[in-house]
Short mmCIF file of C-alpha atoms in Angstrom, two decimals:
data_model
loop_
_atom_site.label_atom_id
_atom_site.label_comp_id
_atom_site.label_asym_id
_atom_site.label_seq_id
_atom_site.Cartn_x
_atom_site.Cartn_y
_atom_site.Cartn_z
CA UNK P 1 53.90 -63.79 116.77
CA UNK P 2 51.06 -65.18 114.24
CA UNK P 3 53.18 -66.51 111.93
CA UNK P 4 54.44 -68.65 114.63
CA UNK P 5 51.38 -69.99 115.11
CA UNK P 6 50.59 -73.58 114.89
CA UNK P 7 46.82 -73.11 114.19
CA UNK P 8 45.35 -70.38 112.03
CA UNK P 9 44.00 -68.00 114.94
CA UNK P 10 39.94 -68.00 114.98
CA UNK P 11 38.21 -64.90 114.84
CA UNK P 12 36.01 -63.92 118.07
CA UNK P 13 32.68 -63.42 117.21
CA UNK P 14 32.07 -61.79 120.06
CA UNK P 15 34.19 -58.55 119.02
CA UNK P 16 33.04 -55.40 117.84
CA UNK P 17 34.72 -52.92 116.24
CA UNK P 18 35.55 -49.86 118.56
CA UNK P 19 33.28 -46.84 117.33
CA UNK P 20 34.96 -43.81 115.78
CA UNK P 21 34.90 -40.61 117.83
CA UNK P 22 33.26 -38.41 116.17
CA UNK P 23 35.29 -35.58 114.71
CA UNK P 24 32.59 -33.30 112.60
CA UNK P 25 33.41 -34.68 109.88
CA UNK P 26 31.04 -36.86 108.30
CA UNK P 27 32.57 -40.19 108.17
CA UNK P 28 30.89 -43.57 106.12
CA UNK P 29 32.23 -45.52 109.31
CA UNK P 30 32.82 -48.77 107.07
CA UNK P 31 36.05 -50.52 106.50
CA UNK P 32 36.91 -50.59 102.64
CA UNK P 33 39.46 -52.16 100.74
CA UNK P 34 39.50 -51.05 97.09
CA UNK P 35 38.70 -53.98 94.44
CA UNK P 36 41.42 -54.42 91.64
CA UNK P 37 42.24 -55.72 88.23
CA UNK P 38 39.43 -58.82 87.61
CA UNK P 39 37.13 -58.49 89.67
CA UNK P 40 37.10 -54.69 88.78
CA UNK P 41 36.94 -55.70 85.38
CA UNK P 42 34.08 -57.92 86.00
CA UNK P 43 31.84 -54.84 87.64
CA UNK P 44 31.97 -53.70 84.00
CA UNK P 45 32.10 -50.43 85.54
CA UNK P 46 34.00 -48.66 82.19
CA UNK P 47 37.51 -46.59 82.25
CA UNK P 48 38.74 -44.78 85.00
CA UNK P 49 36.15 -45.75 87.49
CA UNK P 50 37.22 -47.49 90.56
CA UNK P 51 35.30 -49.73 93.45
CA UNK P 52 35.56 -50.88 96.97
CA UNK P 53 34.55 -53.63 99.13
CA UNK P 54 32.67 -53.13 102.62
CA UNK P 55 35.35 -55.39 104.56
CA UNK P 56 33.54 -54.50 108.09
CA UNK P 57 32.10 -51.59 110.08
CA UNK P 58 32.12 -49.18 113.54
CA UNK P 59 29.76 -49.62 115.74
CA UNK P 60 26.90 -47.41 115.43
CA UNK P 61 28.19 -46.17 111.69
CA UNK P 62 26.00 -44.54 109.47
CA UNK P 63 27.19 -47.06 107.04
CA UNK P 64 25.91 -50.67 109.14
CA UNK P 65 22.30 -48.33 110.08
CA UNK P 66 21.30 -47.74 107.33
CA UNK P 67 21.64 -51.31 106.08
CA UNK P 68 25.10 -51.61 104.43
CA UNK P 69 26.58 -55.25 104.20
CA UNK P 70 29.76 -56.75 104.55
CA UNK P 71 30.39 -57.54 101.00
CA UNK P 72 28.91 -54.79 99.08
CA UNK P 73 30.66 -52.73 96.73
CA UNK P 74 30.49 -49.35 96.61
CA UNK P 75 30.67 -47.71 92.98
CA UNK P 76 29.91 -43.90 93.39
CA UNK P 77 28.54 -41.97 96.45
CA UNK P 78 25.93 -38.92 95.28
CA UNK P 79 26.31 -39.63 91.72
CA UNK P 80 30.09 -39.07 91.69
CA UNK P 81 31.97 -42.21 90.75
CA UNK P 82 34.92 -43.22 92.31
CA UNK P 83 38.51 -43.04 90.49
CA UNK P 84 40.35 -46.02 89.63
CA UNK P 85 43.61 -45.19 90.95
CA UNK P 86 42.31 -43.85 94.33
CA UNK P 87 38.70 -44.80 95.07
CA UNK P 88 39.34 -44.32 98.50
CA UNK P 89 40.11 -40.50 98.09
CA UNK P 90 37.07 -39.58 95.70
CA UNK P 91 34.86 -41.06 98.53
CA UNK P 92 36.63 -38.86 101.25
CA UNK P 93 36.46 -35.71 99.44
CA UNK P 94 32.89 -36.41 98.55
CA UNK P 95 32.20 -37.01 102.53
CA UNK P 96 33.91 -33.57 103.51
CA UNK P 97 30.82 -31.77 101.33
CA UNK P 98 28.05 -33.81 103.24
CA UNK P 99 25.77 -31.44 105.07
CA UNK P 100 24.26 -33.45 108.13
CA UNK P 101 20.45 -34.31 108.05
CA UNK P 102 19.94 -33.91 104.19
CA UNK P 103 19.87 -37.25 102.26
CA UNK P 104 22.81 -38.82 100.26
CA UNK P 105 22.93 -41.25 97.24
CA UNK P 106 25.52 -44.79 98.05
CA UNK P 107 25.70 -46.94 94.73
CA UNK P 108 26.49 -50.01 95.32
CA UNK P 109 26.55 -53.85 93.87
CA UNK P 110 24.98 -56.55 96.41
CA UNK P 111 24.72 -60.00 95.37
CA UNK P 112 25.72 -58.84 91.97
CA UNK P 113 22.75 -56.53 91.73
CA UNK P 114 23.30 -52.98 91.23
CA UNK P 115 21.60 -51.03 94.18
CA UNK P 116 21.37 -47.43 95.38
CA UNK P 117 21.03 -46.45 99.62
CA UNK P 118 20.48 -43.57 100.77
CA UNK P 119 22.18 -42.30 103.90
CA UNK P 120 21.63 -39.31 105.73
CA UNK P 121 24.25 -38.27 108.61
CA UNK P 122 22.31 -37.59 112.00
CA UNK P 123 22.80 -33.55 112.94
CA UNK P 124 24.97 -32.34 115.82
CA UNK P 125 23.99 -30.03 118.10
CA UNK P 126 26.16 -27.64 116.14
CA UNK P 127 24.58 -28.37 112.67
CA UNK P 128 21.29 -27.53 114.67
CA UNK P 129 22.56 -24.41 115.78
CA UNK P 130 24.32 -23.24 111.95
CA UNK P 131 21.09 -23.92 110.58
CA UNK P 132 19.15 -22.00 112.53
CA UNK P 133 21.87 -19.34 111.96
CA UNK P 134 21.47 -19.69 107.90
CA UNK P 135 17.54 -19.79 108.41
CA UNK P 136 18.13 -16.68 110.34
CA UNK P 137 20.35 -15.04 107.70
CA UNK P 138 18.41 -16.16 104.54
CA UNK P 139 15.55 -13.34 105.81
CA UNK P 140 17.72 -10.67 107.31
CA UNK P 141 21.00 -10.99 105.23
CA UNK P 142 22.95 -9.78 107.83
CA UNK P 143 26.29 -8.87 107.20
CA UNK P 144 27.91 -10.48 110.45
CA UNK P 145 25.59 -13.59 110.38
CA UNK P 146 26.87 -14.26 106.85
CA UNK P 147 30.30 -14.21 107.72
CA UNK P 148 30.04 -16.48 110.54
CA UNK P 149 28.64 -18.59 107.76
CA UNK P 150 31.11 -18.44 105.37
CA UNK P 151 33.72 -18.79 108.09
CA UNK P 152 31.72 -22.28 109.14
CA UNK P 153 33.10 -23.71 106.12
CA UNK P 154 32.32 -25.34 102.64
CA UNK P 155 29.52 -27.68 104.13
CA UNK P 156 27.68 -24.29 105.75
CA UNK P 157 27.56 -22.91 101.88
CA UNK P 158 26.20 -25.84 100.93
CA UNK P 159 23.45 -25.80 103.33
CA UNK P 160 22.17 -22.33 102.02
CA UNK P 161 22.72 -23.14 98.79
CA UNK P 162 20.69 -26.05 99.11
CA UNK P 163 17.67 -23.92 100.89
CA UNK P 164 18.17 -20.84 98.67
CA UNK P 165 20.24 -20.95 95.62
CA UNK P 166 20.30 -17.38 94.34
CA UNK P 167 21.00 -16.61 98.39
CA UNK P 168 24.11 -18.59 97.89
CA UNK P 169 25.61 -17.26 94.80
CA UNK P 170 27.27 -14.08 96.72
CA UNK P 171 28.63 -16.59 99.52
#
């Protein structure tokens, strides 16, 4: 139906973007599409690493508050550059190790200029609770405490490992 069209339809500037339910999963909540051949060539990034443009975002994304712009492109998220081939995936499996409420490097180019934001993913009321739960554990290394922990996932070992990191080793 809009090829049909007799006038190039006009976008609404009223519209926003639906917000993403969120699953537990940290998400960057920014629409990306990934840059290829010249202008990646002109980021000058080197071999083998990729890019993506910010195309839009969801409303109330950690992405758009905590400044991101429609434009920017993103180079590497906590010092981990994105591939080439599949930028999009390297930034997915980086999100799936973000512990919520601990800060989070976003490389980007703006403008042209190379910038760095940091973005930290507000906590659930279930982070709140494993935390207290690792806090807990990290004084009485309780045997059935830990393996809730360890059965909370990757992003639960991160956490201790991030508050104790010889506590972590035999997680």
């Amino acid at each position: 139906d809009i090829a049909d069209l007799t006038e190039t339809p006009k976008r609404d500037p009223a519209y926003r973007r639906p917000r993403n339910p969120d699953t537990g999963t940290p998400r960057l909540g920014a629409y990306l599409e990934s840059v290829e051949g010249d202008a990646l060539k002109a980021l000058a990034l080197g071999d083998g690493r990729g890019a993506m443009s910010v195309t839009g975002f969801a409303e109330g994304s950690v992405a758009k508050t905590h400044g991101l712009r429609e434009s920017d492109i993103l180079v590497a998220f906590n010092n981990q550059n994105f591939d080439s081939v599949q930028p999009r995936e390297t930034l997915v499996a980086a999100l799936a190790k973000v512990v919520r409420g601990e800060p989070y490097s976003l490389d980007l180019f703006r403008d042209g200029k190379a910038q760095t934001v940091q973005l930290t993913w507000p906590m659930t009321e279930a982070d709140t609770k494993l935390k207290g739960m690792i806090t807990e554990w990290l004084k009485t290394k309780d045997p059935a405490t830990e393996r809730q922990i360890v059965d909370a996932g990757e992003a639960a070992e991160l956490r201790v490992g991030r508050l104790d990191p010889e506590a972590a080793k035999p997680l």
